[in-house]
XYZ file of C-alpha atoms in Angstrom:
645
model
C 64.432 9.090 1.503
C 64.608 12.767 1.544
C 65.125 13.674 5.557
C 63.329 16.850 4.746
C 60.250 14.924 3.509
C 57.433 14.909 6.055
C 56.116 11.392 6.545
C 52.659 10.229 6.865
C 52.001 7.709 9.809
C 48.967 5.785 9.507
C 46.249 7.094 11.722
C 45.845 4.818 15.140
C 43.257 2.819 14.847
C 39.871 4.367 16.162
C 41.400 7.771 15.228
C 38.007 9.215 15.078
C 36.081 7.621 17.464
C 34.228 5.446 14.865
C 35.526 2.376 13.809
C 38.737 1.140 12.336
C 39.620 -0.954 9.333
C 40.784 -4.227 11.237
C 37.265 -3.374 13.549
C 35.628 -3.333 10.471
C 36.865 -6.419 9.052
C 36.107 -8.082 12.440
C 32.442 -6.578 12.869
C 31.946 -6.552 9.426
C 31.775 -10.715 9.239
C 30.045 -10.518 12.339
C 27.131 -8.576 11.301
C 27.058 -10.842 8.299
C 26.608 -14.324 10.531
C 24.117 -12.067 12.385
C 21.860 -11.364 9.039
C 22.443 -15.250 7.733
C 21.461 -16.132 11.697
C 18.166 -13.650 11.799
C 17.238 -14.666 7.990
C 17.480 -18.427 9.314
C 15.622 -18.276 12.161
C 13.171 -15.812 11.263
C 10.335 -17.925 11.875
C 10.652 -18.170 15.475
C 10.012 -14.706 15.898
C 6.514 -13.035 15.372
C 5.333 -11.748 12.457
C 4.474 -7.849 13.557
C 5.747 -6.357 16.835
C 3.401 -6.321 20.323
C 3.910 -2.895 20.498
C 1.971 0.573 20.817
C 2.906 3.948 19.243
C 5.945 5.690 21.221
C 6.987 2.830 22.851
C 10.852 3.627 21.732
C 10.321 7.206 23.202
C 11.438 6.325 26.917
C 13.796 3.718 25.655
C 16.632 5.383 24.303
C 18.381 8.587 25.552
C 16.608 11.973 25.046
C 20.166 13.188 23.984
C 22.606 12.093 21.872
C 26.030 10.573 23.107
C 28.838 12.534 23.826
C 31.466 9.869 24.187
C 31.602 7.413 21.849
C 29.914 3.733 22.227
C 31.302 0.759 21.420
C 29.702 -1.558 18.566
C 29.324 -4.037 20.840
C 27.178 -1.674 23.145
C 25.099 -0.929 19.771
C 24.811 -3.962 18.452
C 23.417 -4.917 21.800
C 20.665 -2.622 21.899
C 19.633 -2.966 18.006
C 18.437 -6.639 19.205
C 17.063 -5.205 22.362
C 15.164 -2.067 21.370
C 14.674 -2.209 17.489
C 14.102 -5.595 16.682
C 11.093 -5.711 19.131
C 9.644 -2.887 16.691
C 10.355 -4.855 13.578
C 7.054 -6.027 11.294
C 9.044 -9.068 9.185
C 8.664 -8.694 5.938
C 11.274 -11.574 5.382
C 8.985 -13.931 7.824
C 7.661 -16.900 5.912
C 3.796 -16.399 7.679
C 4.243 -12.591 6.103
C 2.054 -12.194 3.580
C 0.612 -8.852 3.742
C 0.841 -6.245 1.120
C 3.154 -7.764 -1.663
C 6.865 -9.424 -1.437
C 9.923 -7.104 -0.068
C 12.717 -8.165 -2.230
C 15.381 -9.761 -0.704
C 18.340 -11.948 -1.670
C 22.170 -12.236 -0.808
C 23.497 -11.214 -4.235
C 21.326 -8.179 -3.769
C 22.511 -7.197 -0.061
C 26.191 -7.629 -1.097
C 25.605 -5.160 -4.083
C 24.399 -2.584 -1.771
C 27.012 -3.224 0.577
C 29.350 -2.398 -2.369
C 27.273 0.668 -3.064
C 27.429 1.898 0.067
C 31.019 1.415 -0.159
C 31.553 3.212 -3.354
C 29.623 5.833 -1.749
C 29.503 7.871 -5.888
C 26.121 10.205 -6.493
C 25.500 9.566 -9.948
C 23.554 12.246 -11.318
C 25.684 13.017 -14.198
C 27.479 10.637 -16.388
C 30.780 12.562 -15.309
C 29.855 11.778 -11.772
C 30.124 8.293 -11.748
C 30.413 6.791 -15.578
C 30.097 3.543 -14.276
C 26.723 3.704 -12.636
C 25.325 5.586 -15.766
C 26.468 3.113 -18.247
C 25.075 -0.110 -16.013
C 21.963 1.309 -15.696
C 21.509 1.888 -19.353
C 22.420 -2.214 -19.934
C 20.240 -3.091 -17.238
C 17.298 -1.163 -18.405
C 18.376 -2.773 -21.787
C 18.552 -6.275 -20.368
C 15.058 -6.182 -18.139
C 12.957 -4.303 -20.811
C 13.908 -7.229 -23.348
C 13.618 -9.620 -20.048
C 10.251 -8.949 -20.021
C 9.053 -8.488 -23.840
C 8.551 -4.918 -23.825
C 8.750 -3.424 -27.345
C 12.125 -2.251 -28.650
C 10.946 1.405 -28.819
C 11.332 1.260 -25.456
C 14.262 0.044 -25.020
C 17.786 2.313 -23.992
C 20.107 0.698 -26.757
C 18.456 0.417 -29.802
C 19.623 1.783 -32.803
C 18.452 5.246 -33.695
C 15.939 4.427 -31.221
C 13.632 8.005 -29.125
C 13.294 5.420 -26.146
C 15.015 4.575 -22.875
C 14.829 3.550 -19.395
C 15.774 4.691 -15.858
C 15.791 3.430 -12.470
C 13.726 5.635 -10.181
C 13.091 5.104 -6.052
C 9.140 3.513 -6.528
C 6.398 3.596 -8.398
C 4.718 6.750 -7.017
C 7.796 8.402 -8.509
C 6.975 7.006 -11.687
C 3.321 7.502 -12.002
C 4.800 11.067 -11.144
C 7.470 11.637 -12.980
C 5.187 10.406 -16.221
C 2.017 12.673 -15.349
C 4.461 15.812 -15.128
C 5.601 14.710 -18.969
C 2.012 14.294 -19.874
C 1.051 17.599 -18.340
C 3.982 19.184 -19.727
C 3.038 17.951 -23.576
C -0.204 18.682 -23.380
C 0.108 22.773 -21.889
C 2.634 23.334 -24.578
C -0.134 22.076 -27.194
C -2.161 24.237 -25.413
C -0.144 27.187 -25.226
C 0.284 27.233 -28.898
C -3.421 26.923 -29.699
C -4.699 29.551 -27.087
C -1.663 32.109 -26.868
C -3.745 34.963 -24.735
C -5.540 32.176 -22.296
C -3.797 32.151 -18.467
C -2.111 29.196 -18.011
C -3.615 28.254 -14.736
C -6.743 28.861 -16.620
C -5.566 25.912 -18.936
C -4.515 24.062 -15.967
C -7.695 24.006 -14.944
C -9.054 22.377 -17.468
C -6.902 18.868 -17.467
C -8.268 15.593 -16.350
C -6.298 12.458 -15.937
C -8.314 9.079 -15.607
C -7.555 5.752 -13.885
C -9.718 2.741 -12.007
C -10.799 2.626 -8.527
C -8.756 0.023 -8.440
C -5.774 2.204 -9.313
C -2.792 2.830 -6.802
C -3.543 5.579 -4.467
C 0.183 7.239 -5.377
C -2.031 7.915 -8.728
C -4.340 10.679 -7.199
C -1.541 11.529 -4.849
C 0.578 12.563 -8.305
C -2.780 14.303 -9.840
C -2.804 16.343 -6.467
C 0.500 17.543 -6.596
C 0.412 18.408 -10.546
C -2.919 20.229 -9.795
C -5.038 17.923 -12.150
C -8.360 16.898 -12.300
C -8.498 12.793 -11.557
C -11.583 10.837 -12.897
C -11.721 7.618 -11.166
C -13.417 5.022 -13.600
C -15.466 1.932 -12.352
C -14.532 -1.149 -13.731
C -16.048 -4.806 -14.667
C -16.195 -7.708 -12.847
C -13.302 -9.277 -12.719
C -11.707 -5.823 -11.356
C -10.793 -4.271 -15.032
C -10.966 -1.151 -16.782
C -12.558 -1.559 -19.941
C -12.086 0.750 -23.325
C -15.745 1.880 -23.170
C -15.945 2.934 -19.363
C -13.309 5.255 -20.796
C -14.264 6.328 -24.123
C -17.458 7.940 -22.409
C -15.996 9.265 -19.416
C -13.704 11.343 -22.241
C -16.822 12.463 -24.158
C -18.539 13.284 -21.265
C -15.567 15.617 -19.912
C -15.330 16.981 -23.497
C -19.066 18.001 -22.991
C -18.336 19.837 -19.934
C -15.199 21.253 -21.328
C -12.274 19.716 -20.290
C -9.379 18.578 -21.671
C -8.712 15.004 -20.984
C -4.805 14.100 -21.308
C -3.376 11.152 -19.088
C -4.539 7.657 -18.865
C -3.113 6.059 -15.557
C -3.522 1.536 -16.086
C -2.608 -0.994 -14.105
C -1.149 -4.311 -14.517
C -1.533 -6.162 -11.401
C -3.910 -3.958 -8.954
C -2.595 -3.579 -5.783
C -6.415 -4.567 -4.015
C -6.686 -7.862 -6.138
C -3.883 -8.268 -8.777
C -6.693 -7.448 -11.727
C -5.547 -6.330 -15.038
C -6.940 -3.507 -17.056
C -7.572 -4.622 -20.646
C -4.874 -2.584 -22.617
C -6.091 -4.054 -25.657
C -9.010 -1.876 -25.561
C -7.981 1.449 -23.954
C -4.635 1.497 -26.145
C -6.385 2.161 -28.966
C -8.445 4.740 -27.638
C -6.085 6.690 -26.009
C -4.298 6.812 -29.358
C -7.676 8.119 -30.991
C -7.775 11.129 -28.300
C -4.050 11.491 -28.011
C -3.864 10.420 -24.705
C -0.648 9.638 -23.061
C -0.873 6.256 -21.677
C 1.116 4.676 -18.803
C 1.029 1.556 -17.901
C 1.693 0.448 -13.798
C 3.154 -3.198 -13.593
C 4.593 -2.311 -9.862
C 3.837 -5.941 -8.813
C 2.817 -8.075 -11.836
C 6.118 -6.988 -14.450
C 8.231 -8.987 -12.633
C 6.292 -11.855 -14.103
C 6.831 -11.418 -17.384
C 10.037 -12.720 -17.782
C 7.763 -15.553 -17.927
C 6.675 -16.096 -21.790
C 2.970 -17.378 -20.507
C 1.828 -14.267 -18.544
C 2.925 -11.894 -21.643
C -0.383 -11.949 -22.998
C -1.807 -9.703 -20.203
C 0.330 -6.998 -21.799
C -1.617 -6.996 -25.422
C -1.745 -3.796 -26.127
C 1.813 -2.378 -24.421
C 2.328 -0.963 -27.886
C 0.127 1.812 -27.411
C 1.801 2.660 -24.249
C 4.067 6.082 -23.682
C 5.727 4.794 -20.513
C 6.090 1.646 -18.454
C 7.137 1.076 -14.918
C 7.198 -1.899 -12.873
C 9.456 -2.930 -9.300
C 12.247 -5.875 -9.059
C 12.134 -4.477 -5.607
C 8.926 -6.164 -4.829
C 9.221 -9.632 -6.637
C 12.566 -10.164 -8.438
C 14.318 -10.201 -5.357
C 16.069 -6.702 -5.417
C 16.048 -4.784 -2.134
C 14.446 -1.778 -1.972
C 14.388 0.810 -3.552
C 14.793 -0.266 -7.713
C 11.926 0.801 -9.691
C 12.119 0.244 -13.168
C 10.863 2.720 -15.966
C 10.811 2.864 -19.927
C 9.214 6.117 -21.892
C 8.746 5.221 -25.434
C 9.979 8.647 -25.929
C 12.651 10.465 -23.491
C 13.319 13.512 -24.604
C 9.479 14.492 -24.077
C 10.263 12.860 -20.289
C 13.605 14.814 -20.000
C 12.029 18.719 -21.227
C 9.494 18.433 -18.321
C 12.219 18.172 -15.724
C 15.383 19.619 -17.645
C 17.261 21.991 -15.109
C 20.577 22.727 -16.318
C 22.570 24.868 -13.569
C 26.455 25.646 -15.065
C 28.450 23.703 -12.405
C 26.205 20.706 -12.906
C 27.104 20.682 -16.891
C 30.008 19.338 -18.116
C 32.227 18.348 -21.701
C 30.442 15.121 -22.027
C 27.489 16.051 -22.126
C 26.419 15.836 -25.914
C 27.324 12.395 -25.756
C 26.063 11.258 -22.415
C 23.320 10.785 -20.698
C 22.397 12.276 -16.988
C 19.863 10.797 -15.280
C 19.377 14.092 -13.331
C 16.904 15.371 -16.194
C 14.965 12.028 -15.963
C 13.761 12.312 -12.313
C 12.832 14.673 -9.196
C 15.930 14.082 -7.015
C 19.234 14.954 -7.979
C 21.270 12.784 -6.430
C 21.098 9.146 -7.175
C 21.886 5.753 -5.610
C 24.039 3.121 -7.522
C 20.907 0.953 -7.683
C 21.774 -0.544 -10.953
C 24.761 -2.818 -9.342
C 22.305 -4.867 -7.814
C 20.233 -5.293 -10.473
C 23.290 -6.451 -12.139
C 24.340 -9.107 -9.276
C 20.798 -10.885 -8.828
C 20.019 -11.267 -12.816
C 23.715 -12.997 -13.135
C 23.283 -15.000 -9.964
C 20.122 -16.188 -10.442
C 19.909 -16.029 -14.276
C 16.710 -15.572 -16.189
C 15.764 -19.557 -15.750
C 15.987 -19.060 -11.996
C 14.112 -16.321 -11.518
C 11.890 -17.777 -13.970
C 11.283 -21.104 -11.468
C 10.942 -18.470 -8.604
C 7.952 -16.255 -9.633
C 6.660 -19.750 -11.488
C 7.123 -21.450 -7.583
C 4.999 -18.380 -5.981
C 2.080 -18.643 -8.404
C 1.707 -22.634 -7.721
C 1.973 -21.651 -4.021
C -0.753 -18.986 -4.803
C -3.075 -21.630 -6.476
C -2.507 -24.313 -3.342
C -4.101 -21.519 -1.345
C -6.913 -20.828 -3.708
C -7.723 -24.597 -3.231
C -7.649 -25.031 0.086
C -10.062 -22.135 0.449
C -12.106 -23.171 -2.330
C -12.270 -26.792 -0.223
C -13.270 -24.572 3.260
C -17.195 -24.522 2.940
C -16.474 -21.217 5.744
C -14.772 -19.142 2.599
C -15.188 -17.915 -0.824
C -12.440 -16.658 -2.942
C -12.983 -13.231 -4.451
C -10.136 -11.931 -7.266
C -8.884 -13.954 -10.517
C -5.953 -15.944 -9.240
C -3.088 -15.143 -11.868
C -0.333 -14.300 -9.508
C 1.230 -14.727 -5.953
C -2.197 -13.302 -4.571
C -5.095 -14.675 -3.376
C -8.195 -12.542 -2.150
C -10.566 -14.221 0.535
C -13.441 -13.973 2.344
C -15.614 -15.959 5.322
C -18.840 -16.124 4.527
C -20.562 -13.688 6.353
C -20.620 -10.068 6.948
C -18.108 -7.384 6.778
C -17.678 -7.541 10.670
C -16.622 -11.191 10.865
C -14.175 -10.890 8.597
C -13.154 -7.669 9.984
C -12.866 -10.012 13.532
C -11.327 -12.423 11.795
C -8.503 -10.611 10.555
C -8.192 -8.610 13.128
C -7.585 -11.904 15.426
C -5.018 -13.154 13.019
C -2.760 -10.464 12.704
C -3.441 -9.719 16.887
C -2.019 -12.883 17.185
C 1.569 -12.546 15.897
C 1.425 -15.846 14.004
C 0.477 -14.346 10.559
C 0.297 -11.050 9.101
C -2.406 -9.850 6.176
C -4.206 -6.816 5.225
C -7.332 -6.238 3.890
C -8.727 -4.289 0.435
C -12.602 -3.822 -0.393
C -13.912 -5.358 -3.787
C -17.342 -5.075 -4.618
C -18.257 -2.746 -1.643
C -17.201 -5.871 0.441
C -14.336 -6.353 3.250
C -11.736 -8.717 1.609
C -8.498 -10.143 3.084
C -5.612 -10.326 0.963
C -3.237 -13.350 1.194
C 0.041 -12.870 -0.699
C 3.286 -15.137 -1.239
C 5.766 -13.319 -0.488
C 8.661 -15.331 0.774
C 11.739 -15.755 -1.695
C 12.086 -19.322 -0.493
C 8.160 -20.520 0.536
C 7.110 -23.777 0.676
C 4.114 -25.639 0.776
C 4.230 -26.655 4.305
C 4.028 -22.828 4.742
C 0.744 -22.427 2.769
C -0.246 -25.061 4.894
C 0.292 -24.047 8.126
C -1.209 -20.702 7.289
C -4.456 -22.285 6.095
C -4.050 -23.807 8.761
C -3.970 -20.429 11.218
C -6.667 -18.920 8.996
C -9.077 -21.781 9.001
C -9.166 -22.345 13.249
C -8.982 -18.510 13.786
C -12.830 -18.476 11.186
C -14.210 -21.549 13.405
C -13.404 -19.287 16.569
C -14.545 -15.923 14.907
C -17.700 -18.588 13.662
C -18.054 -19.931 17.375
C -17.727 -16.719 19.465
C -20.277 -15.092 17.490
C -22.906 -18.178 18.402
C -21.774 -17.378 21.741
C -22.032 -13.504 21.602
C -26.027 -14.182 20.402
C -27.230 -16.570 22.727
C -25.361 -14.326 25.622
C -26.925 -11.227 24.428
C -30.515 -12.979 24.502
C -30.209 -14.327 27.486
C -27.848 -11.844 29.870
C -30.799 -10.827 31.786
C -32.719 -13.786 32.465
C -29.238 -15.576 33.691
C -28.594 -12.278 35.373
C -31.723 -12.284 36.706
C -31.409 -16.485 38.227
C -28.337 -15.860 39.547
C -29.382 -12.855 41.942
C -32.502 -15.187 42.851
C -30.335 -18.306 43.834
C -27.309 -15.945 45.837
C -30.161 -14.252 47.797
C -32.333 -17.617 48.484
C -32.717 -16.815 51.901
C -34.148 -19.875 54.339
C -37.918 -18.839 56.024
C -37.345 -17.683 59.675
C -39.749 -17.481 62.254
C -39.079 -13.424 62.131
C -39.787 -12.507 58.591
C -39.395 -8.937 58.848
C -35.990 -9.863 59.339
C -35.232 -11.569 56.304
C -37.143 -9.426 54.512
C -34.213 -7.059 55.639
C -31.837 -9.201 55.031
C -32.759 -9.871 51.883
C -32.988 -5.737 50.652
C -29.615 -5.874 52.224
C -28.484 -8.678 50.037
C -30.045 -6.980 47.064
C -28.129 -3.651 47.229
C -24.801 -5.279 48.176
C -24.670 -7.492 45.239
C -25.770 -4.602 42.746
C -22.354 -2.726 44.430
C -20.824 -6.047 44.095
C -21.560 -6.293 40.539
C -21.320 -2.947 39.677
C -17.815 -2.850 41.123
C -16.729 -5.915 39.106
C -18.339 -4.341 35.943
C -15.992 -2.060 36.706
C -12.775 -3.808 37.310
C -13.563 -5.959 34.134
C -13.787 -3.508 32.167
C -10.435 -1.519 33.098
C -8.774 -4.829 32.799
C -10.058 -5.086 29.511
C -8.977 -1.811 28.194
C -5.083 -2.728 29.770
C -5.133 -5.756 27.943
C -6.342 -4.476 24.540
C -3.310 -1.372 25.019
C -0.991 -4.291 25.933
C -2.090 -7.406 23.305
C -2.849 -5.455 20.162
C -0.839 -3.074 18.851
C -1.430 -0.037 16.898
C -0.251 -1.429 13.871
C -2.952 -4.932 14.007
C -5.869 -2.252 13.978
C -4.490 -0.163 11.872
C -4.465 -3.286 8.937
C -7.253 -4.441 9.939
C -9.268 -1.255 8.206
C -9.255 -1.021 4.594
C -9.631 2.468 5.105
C -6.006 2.895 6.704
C -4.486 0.744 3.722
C -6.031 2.866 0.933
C -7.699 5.859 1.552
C -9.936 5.653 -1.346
C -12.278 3.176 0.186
C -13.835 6.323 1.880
C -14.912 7.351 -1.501
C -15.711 4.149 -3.459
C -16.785 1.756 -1.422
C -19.159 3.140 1.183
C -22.143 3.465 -1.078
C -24.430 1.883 1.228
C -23.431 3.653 4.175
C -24.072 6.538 1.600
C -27.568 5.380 0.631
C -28.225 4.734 4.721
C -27.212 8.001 5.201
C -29.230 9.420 2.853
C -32.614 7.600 4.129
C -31.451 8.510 7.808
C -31.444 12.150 6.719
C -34.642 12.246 4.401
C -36.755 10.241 7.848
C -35.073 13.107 9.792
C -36.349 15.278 7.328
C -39.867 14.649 6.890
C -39.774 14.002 11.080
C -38.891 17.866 11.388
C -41.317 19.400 9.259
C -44.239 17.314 11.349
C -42.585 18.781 14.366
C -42.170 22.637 12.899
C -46.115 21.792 11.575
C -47.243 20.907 15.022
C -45.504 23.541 17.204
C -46.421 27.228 14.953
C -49.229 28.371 13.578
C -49.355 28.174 9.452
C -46.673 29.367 7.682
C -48.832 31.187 5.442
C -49.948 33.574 8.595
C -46.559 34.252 9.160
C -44.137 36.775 7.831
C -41.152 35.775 5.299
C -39.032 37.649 8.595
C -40.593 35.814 11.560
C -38.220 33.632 13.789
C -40.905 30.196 12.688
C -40.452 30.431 9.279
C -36.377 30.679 10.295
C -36.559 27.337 11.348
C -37.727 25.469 8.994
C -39.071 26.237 6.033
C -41.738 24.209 3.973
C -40.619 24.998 0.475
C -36.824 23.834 1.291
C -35.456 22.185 -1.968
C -32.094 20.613 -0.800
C -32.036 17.117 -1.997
C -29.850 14.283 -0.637
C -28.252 12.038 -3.501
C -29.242 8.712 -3.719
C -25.590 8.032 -5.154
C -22.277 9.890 -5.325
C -21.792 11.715 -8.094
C -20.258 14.156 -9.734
C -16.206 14.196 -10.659
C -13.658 13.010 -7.871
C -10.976 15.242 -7.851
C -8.143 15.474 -5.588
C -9.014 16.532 -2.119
């Protein structure tokens, strides 16, 4: 060796402060017996955190370290602080909103990810990740049954597929294509008309039963939305839609975008392709079709049938993040034609371009963000791991666990069932009013034992019940029917209670101030006539003062026992905001009466308190309060368009 060659020593370990590559080995295997330990033993803990907003505020440091901590130290407080915070989406009693994919193959592959550390946007910025994601869009798309326009690979084929963060980016992502098409069109037809002008003029249509990331996409591309009823069973139906586009054509708009779903997120419903395909075809509509939860399922040959009419389709999206055990975020989606994706988001900045380019493709023209996560790889691990037959017997396991539940509620005179069970979900109901099964669902997520949320079908308060645990049983289903059933028969019991208490408070009130001030006759009766006022006014302080105290006990113990997030779950209105709109009719009609009776009660007041309005001048302060020949109406109904707020 040259003695004029500087050598390189290896860096002492902890050079920097963070952590070395023998610490890393060590903590490495450590934090990996501490997720096989917490996925385990999951069950012991409770389902959503006892906690209120801020509580993590006055629990760490209002600064950040200067000297470094030790992983021990870190590790320490993660189980400490932020696992008290933790809602457990893992937890086998979890069965709010829909599954959270999860599964060892899928961790490691983002651990190697991670480790990679690559930002893919071009295929010259990581040909590996460009490449896998092609196959695996490949692989799925035929996985599922999807048409081979669709697919990435096939021969002299428009179509292809990309993996985007979730579905909101993909409802997006597809409206923005839509829009684009259609104001080119546009611009070629009406050459001296302002674009906004144009703009102005688009509507988009989807169900109230729709995801909400549907208007929230219509909002940002500054479209009308339409939001369609549907039938029955939950569906959008071809003719719902074929007049809602006449009458928008009528008032002179321009409809464009057709937004269905395949597995709503409220009740797992599925809008009848087979009759708006050919529809939008007729008007030249672009169709997309949102499988988010339900897509997953078709790698199962007997739920294809609820995608008749996926030919007519211009894009597809659906989530292995949710139920083919992929950790978030992996949302799948096809175009059946990408370059009219790719020329609504093209931006082609020099030192982003490259030699390969004519050959390759970059995912940067196919989505918002630049940058891109190697999200493909674990794709890639779970479908070998598990293979198509075992993820086949898992989604197949999940929809018999779904149908145990139906049963058993079916079996409970207390409930009714609400949705179509075809999947992992089951929508329920006591019988009763909204505000028992508001109570009751409101107790069972207060209680930490289970977790649910609730939707609104048919103007009425629903709680969902999904199966979302990779490895549920049916001693789980069990024991949740079993939580569910005992927290209705106290819900059913307190109620009984609350009525015969609220009938009787003041009669009971009433004995029990008679028997404490039962005063014995004494010879001097004056006297206990005294006595007895006496008596009087110190139990009314008595029992004002514990009125009192109860009632600031009470308001501790609802801060302390139910936590932000079991209220917040327990309104439909929190969990989609479009309830407001849809499903408050007869609140709307109430309203409506309220106002008319308030109405017609000032105009007898106004007749009553001035002479006749006729004697009056138009300028006189009594005809500026209230005038006879007012003409505002209140609606018995919404109506009009919904657009974007």
């Amino acid at each position: 060796m040259d003695p004029t060659t500087p050598t390189v020593e290896d860096p002492a370990p902890n050079a920097n402060n963070g952590m070395s590559r023998d610490e890393f080995r060590q903590y490495g295997k450590e934090t990996v017996d501490y997720i096989v330990d917490y996925l385990e033993n999951i069950q012991k803990r409770r389902v959503v955190p006892a906690i209120e907003p801020g509580y993590l505020k006055d629990l760490i440091p209002s600064e950040a370290p200067n000297a470094p901590e030790s992983f021990e130290s870190v590790m320490e407080d993660f189980e400490k602080l932020i696992m008290p915070g933790i809602t457990h989406w893992q937890h086998p009693r979890f069965h709010a909103y829909f599954p959270a994919g999860n599964s060892f193959p899928s961790i490691i592959a983002d651990m190697l990810s991670d480790a990679i550390g690559c930002v893919g946007f071009s295929w010259a910025a990581c040909p590996a990740m460009t490449e896998l994601e092609l196959i695996m869009l490949d692989w799925f798309g035929k996985m599922i049954g999807l048409p081979a326009e669709f697919l990435p690979l096939t021969e002299n084929g428009k179509g292809g597929g990309v993996i985007q963060s979730s579905a909101s980016e993909c409802n997006f992502v597809t409206l923005l294509a839509a829009r684009f098409e259609i104001m080119k069109e546009l611009r070629q037809r009406f050459p001296f008309v302002e674009e906004g002008l144009l703009l102005s003029k688009l509507i988009a249509y989807c169900s109230k039963e729709a995801h909400s990331s549907v208007e929230k996409a219509c909002m940002i591309g500054m479209v009308k939305l339409r939001i369609l009823e549907t039938d029955s069973k939950f569906r959008l139906r071809g003719e719902t839609l074929r007049n809602a586009i006449q009458e928008d054509r009528n008032l002179g708009l321009i409809p464009f975008f057709v937004s269905t779903t395949l597995g709503t997120t409220s009740c797992c419903s599925f809008d009848v392709l087979s009759e708006i395909g050919p529809i939008c075809k007729e008007n030249e509509l672009w169709l997309h079709v949102d499988a988010a939860y339900s897509g997953s399922a078709f790698i199962c040959p007997e739920f294809r049938p609820l995608m008749n009419g996926i030919e007519y389709a211009m894009s597809f999206n659906t989530n292995p993040n949710k139920w083919l055990l992929i950790n978030f975020d992996c949302s799948t989606m096809w175009v059946r034609d990408r370059f009219k994706l790719t020329q609504a988001l093209v931006v082609d900045p020099l030192y982003l371009q490259h030699s390969w380019m004519d050959k390759s493709i970059d995912y940067r023209h196919w989505g918002i963000p630049l940058s891109r996560r190697f999200r493909s790889l674990k794709l890639w691990f779970v479908i070998r791991m598990y293979g198509i037959d075992g993820l086949q017997k898992y989604i197949r396991e999940h929809v018999r666990l779904a149908k145990k539940m139906e049963a058993m509620l079916r079996g409970d005179a207390k409930f009714e069932i609400v949705n179509e069970v075809i999947m992992g979900l089951v929508c329920f109901r006591m019988k009763g009013d909204d505000e028992t099964n508001q109570t009751l669902l409101t107790r069972l997520n207060a209680s930490g034992r289970i977790h649910m949320v609730p939707a609104s079908l048919g103007d009425r308060f629903v709680i969902r019940f999904c199966v979302c645990a990779e490895n549920a049983t049916d001693k789980d289903i069990e024991v949740a029917y079993e939580i569910i059933s005992q927290a209705a028969q106290h819900v059913l019991h307190d109620s009984v209670k609350a009525v015969i208490a609220e009938e009787d408070e003041e009669a009971v009130a009433l004995e029990e101030m008679v028997a404490d001030l039962n005063i014995q006759e004494t010879p001097d009766k004056g006297l206990a006539r005294q006595n007895s006022a006496d008596a009087v006014g110190q139990r009314l302080e008595r029992q004002l003062s514990k009125e009192e105290i109860l009632a600031q006990k009470q308001h501790e113990s609802l801060a302390k026992k139910r936590s932000f997030l079991v209220r917040m779950v327990s309104d439909p209105k929190c969990y989609n905001p479009k309830i407001v709109r849809h499903l408050n009719m007869a609140n709307h009609r109430k309203m409506s009466q309220d106002l008319y009776r308030d109405r017609t009660l000032m105009q007898t007041i106004s007749h009553s308190q001035r002479p006749n309005r006729l004697s009056q001048s138009p300028g006189s302060a009594g005809s500026a309060f209230f005038d006879d020949d007012d003409d505002r109406v209140v609606a018995d109904v919404q109506t009009g368009l919904q657009t974007p707020i």
